[in-house]
Short mmCIF file of C-alpha atoms and ligand atoms in Angstrom, two decimals:
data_model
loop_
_atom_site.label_atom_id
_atom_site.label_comp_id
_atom_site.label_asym_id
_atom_site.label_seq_id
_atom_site.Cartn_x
_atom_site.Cartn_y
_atom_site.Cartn_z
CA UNK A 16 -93.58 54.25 47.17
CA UNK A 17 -93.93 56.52 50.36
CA UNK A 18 -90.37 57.11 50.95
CA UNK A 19 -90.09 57.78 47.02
CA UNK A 20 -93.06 60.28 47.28
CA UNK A 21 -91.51 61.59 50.48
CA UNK A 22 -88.35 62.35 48.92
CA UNK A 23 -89.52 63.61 45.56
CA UNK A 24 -91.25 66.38 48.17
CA UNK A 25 -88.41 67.54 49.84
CA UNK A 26 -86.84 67.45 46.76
CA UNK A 27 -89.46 70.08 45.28
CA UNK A 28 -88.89 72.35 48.12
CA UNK A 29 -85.55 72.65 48.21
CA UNK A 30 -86.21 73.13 44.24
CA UNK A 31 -88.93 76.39 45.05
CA UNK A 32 -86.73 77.56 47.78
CA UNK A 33 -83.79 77.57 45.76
CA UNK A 34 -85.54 79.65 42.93
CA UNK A 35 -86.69 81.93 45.33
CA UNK A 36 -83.75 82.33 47.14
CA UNK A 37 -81.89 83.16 43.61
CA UNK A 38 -84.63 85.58 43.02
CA UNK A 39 -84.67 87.30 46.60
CA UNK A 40 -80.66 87.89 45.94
CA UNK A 41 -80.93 89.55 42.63
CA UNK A 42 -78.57 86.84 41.75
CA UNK A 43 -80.84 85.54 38.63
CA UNK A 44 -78.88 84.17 35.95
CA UNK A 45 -80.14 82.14 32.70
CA UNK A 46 -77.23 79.56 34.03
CA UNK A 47 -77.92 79.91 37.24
CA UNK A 48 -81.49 79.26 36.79
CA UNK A 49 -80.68 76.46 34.54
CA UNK A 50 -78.29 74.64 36.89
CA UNK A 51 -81.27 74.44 39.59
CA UNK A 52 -83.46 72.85 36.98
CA UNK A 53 -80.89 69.90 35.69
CA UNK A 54 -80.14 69.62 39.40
CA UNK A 55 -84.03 68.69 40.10
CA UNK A 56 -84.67 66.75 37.41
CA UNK A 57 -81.23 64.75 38.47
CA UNK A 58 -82.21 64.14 41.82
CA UNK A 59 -86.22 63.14 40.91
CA UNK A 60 -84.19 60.42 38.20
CA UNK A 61 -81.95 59.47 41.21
CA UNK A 62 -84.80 59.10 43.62
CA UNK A 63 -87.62 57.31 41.34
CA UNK A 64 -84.37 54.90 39.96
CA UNK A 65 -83.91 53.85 43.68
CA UNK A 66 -87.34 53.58 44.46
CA UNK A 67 -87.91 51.00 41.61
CA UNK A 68 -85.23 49.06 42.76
CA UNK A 69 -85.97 48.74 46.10
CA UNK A 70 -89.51 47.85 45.26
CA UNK A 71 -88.42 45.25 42.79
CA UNK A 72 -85.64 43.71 45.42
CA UNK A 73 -88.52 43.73 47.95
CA UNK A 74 -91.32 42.57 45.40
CA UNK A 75 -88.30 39.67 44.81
CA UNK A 76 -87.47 39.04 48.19
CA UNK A 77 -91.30 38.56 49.30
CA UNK A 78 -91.93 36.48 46.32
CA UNK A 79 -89.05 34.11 47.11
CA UNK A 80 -89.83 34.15 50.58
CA UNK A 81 -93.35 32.83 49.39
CA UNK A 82 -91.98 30.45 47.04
CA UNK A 83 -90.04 28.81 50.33
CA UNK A 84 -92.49 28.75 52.39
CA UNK A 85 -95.15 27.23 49.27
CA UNK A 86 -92.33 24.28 49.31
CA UNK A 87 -91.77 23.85 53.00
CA UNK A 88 -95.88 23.23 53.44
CA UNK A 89 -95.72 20.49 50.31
CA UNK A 90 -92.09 18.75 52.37
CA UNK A 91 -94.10 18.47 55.05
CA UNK A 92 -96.97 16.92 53.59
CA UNK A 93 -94.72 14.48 51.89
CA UNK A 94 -92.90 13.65 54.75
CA UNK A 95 -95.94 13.65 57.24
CA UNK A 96 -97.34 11.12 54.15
CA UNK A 97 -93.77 9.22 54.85
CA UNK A 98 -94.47 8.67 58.40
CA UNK A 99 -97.76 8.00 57.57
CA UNK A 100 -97.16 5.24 55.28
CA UNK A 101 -94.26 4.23 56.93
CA UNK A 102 -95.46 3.35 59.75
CA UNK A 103 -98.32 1.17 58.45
CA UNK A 104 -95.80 -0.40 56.10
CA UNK A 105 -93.68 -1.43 59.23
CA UNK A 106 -96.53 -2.38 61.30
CA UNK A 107 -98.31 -4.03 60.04
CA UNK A 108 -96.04 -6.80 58.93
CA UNK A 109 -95.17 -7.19 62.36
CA UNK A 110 -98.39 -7.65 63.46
CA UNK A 111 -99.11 -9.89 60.88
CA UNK A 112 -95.80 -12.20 61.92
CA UNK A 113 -96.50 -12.02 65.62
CA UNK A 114 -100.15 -13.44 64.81
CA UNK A 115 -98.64 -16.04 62.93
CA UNK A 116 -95.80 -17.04 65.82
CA UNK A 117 -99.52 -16.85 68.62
CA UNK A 118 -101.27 -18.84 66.50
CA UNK A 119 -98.77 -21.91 65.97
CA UNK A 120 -97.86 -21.51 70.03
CA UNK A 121 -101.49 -21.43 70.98
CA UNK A 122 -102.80 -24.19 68.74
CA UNK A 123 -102.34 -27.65 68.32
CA UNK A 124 -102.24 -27.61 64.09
CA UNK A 125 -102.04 -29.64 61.40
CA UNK A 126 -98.62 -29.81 59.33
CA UNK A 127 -100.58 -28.34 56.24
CA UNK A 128 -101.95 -25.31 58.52
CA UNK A 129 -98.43 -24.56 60.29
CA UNK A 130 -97.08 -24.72 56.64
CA UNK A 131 -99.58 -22.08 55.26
CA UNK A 132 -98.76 -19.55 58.49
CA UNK A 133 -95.28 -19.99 57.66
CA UNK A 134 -95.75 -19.17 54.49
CA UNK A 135 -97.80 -16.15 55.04
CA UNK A 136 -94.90 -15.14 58.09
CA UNK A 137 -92.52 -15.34 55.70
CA UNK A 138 -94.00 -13.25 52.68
CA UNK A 139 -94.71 -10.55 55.52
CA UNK A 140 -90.76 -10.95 56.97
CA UNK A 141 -90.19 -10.27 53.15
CA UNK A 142 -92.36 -7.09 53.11
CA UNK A 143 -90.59 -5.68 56.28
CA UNK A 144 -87.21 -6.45 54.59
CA UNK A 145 -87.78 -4.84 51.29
CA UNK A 146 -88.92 -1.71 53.44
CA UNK A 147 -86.16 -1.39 55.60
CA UNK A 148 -83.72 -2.20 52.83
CA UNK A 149 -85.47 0.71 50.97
CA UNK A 150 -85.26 3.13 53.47
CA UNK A 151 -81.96 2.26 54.05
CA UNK A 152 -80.95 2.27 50.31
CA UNK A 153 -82.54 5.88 50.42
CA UNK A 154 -80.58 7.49 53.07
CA UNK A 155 -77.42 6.13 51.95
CA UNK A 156 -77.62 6.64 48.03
CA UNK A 157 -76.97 10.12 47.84
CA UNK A 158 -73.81 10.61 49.87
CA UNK A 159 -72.27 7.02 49.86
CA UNK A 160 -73.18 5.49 46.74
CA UNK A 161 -70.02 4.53 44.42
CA UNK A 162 -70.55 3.26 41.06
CA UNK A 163 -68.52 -0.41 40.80
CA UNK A 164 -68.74 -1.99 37.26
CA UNK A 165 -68.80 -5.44 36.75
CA UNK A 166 -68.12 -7.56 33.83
CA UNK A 167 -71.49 -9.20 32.62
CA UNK A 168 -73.66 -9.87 29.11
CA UNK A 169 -77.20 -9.61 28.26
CA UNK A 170 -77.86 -13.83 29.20
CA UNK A 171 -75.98 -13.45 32.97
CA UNK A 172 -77.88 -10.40 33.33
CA UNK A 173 -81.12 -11.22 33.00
CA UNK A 174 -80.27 -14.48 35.22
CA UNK A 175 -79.10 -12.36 38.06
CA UNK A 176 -82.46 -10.11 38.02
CA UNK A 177 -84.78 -13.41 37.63
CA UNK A 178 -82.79 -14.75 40.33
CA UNK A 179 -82.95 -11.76 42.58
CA UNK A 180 -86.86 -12.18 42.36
CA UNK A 181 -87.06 -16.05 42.62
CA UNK A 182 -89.42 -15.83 45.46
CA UNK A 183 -91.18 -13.02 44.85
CA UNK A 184 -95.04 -12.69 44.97
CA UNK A 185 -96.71 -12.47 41.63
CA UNK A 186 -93.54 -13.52 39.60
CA UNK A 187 -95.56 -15.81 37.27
CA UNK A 188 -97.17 -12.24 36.10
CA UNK A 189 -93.95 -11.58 34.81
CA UNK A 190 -92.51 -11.96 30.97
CA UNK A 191 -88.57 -11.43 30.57
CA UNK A 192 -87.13 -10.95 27.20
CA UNK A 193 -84.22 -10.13 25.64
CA UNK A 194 -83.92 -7.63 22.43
CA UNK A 195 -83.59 -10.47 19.69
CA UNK A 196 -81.41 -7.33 17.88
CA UNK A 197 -79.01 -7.50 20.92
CA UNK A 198 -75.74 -9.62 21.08
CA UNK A 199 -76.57 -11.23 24.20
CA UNK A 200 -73.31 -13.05 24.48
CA UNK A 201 -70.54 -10.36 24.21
CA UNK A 202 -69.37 -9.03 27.50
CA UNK A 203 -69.52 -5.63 29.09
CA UNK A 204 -69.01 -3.39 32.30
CA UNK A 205 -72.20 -2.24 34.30
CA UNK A 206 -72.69 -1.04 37.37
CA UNK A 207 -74.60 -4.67 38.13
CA UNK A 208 -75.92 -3.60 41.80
CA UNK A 209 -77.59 -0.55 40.40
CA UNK A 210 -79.46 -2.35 37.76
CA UNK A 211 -80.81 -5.22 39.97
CA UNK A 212 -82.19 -2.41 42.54
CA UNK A 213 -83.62 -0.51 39.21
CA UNK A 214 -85.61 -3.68 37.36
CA UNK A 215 -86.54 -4.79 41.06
CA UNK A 216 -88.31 -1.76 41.79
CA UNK A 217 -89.57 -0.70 38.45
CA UNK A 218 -91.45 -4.55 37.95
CA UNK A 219 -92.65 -4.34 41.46
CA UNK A 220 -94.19 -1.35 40.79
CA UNK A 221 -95.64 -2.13 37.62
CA UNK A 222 -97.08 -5.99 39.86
CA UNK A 223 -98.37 -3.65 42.15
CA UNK A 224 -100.03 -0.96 40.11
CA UNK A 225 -101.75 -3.56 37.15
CA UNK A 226 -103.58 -6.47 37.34
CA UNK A 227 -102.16 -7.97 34.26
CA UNK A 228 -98.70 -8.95 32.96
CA UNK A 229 -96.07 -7.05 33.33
CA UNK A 230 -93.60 -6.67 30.01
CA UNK A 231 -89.17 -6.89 30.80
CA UNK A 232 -86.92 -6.26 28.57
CA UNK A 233 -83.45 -5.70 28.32
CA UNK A 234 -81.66 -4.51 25.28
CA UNK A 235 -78.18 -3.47 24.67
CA UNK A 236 -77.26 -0.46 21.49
CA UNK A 237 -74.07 0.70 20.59
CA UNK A 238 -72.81 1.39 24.07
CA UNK A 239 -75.99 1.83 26.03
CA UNK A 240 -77.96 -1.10 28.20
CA UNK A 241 -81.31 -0.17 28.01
CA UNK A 242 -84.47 -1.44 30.57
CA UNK A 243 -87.79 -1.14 29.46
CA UNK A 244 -91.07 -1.94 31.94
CA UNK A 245 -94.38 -1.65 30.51
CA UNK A 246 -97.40 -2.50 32.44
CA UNK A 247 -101.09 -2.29 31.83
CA UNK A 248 -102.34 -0.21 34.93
CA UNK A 249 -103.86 3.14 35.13
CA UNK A 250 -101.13 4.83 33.84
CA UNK A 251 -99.12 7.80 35.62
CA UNK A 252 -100.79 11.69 34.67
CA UNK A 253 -98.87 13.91 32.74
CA UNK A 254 -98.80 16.56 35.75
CA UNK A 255 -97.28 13.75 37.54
CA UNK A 256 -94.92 12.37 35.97
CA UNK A 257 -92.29 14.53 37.56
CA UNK A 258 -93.31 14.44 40.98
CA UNK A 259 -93.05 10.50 41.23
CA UNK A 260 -89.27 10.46 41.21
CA UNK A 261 -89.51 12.72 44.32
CA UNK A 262 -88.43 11.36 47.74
CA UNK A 263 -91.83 10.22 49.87
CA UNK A 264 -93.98 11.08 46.82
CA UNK A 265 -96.89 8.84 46.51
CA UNK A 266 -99.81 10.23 44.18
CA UNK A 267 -102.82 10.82 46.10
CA UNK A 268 -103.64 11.09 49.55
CA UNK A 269 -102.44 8.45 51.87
CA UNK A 270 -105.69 8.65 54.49
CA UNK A 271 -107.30 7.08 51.60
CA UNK A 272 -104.57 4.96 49.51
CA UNK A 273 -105.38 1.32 49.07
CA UNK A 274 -101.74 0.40 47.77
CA UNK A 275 -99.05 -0.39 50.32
CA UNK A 276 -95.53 1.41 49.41
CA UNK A 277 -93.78 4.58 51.05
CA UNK A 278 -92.44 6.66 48.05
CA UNK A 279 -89.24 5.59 47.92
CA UNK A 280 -88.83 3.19 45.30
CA UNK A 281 -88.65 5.80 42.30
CA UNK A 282 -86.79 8.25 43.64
CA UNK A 283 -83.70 5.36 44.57
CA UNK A 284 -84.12 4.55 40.74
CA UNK A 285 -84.23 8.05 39.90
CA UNK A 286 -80.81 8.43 42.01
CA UNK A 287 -79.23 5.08 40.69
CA UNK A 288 -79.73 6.52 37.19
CA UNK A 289 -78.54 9.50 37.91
CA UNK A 290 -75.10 8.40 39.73
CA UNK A 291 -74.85 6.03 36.34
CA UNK A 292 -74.86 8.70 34.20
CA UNK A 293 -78.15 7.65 32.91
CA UNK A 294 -81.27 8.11 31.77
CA UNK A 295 -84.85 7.88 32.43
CA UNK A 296 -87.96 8.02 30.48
CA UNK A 297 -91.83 7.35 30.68
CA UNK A 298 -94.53 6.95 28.50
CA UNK A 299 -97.72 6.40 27.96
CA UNK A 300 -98.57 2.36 27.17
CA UNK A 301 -101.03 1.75 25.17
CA UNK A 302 -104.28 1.55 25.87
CA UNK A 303 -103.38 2.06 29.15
CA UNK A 304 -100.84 1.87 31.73
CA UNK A 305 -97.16 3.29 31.95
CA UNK A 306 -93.85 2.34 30.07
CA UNK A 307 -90.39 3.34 32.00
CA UNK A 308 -87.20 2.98 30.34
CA UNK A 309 -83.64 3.63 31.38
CA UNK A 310 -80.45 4.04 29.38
CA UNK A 311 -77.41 3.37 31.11
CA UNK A 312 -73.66 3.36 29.85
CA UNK A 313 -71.81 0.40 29.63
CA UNK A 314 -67.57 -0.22 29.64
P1 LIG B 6 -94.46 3.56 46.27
O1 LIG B 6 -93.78 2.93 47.43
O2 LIG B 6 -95.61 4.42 46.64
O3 LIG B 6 -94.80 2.58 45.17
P2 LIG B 6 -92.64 4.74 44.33
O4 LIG B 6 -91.60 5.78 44.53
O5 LIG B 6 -92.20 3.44 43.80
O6 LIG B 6 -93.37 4.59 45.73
O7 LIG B 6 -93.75 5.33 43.37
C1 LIG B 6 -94.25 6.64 43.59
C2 LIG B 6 -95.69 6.74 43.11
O8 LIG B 6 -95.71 6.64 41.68
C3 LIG B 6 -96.57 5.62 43.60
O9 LIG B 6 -97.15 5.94 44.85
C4 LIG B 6 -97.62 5.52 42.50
O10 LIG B 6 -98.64 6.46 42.75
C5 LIG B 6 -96.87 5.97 41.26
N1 LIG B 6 -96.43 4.80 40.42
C6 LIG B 6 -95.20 4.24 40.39
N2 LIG B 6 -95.14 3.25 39.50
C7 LIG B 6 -96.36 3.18 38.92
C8 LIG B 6 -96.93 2.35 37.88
N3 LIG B 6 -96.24 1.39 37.28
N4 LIG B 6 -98.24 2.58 37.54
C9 LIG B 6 -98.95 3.55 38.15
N5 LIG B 6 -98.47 4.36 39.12
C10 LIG B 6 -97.20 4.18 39.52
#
C-alpha cells in the first residue's frame, strides 16, 4: 500500500509538471492536453492493478505460510503423542516379561503359579508383537505394499480371520456371521493378507473401545466383499471421524489416556483400503458406539 501510494505520487507530479510545462511553452493543445490526462489515468490503473496483486500474492503467500506452519505444530504433537505412546506400549511389556522371567528364577513355585506367569509373559510377548508388527506394517505399507489376490469364499474366509485370532484376549466377546443373502460357497479373488490385517484391527479396536460384544460380519454383493464391525462403545465424534485414519492419531491427550494403542491401527486399514481400491465408511451404532464398514473388490 506504501509503494502504491508512493508511486501514485510521483505519478501526480510528473502529471502537474507536465501540464505546466505544456503551459509554460505556449504549446497548449486540446490533444495535447488530453494525451497527458489518458496517460495519468493509465499509469494510476497500471500502478493500483499491481499493487492489488502484490498484496493479494503476499496476503496468499503469508496465509499459506501460516497454514504450514498451523500443520507442522499439530505433526508434531502427533508424533511427540507417537513417541509418547510408543514408548509405554514397548515398555512396558518388557517390563512386565522380565518380572515374570525374576519371579520364576527367584522363587521356588508351584506348577499352577509358573503356569499363570507364563501365561501372563506370553499375552505381554503378544502385545509387544502386535506393536512392532504394526509399526512395521506402517512404515512399509505405503511404498512396498503390492496387492496379491488369492482365490477364497465367504466359509474359508471367515476361518482364516477366526483363526488368525485363535488366541487372542477377549475373543469369546466376539460374534462372527456371515450375510445369510451371501453365496458363501462360490469362489473369488481377494487380496486375503489385506483383509486379515483390516478385520484384525477393526475388532480389536472395537474389544478395546466397548465393554460389550463386538458384531462381524462379512458379506459378499455383486462384486464387492464387504466387512462390517459394530461395537457398543462411546462412539467416535463427528469432528473426528476424519482425523482417526491419520498416522499417530489417537483422540485425546495421551498424558491422560487410559487405553493402550499408538495410532496406527486405522490409518494401516485406511491404507490397505485404499491400495485395494476400496472403501471405508463409519457410522453411528445405535444407541451408542461406532459401526465401520469396508467395501473391497473382488476377481
Ligand atoms: P489406537 O492404537 O490408538 O487404537 P487406531 O488408529 O486404531 O489407534 O485408532 C485411532 C483412534 O480412534 C483411537 O485412539 C481411538 O480414540 C479411536 N477409535 C478407534 N476405534 C474406535 C472404536 N471402535 N470406538 C471408539 N473409538 C475408536
Amino acid at each position: 500500500m506504501w509503494w502504491t501510494f508512493l508511486l501514485v505520487r510521483k505519478n501526480n507530479i510528473i502529471y502537474t509538471q507536465q501540464k505546466e510545462f505544456i503551459t509554460l511553452t505556449d504549446n497548449v493543445s486540446a490533444q495535447s492536453n488530453k494525451q497527458i490526462d489518458k496517460e495519468y489515468f493509465r499509469q494510476n490503473i497500471m500502478i493500483i492493478s499491481e499493487g492489488i496483486v502484490f498484496g493479494l500474492a503476499l496476503i496468499s503467500g503469508i496465509s499459506y505460510l501460516w497454514i504450514a506452519y498451523k500443520r507442522d505444530l499439530k505433526n508434531t504433537a502427533r508424533q511427540n503423542n507417537f513417541l509418547l505412546s510408543v514408548t509405554h506400549e514397548l515398555k512396558s511389556p518388557l517390563a512386565s516379561i522380565k518380572l515374570a522371567f525374576e519371579t520364576i528364577k527367584k522363587r521356588n513355585l508351584e506348577r499352577h503359579q509358573n503356569q499363570d506367569i507364563s501365561k501372563n509373559g506370553i499375552i505381554e510377548v503378544d502385545r509387544l508383537h502386535k506393536q512392532l508388527e504394526n509399526i512395521l506394517d506402517a512404515t512399509a505399507i505405503e511404498q512396498n505394499y503390492y496387492v496379491d489376490f488369492i482365490n477364497t469364499n465367504l466359509t474359508m474366509l471367515l476361518d482364516d480371520i477366526i483363526d488368525t485370532r485363535k488366541n487372542a484376549i477377549d475373543e469369546s466377546r466376539v460374534i462372527y456371521q456371515v450375510d445369510k443373502s451371501s453365496d458363501t460357497k462360490s469362489e473369488f479373488k481377494i487380496d486375503v493378507n489385506a483383509v486379515r490385517k483390516i478385520c484384525k484391527n477393526l475388532i480389536e479396536n472395537a474389544l478395546k473401545y466397548s465393554k460389550d460384544n463386538v458384531e462381524f460380519n462379512l458379506a459378499k454383493k455383486n462384486n464387492k466383499l464387504i466387512i462390517s464391525v459394530s461395537d457398543t462403545g462411546p462412539g467416535i465424534p463427528d469432528d473426528e471421524k476424519d482425523n482417526i485414519f491419520k498416522r499417530f492419531y489417537r483422540i485425546g491427550n495421551e498424558e491422560t489416556r487410559s487405553s493402550t494403542g499408538t495410532g496406527l491401527g486405522l490409518f494401516i486399514v485406511n491404507q490397505l483400503v485404499k491400495k485395494n481400491n476400496g472403501q471405508i465408511s463409519l457410522s453411528n451404532n445405535s444407541p451408542s458406539g461406532s459401526i465401520f464398514k469396508i467395501e473391497l473388490n473382488t476377481k
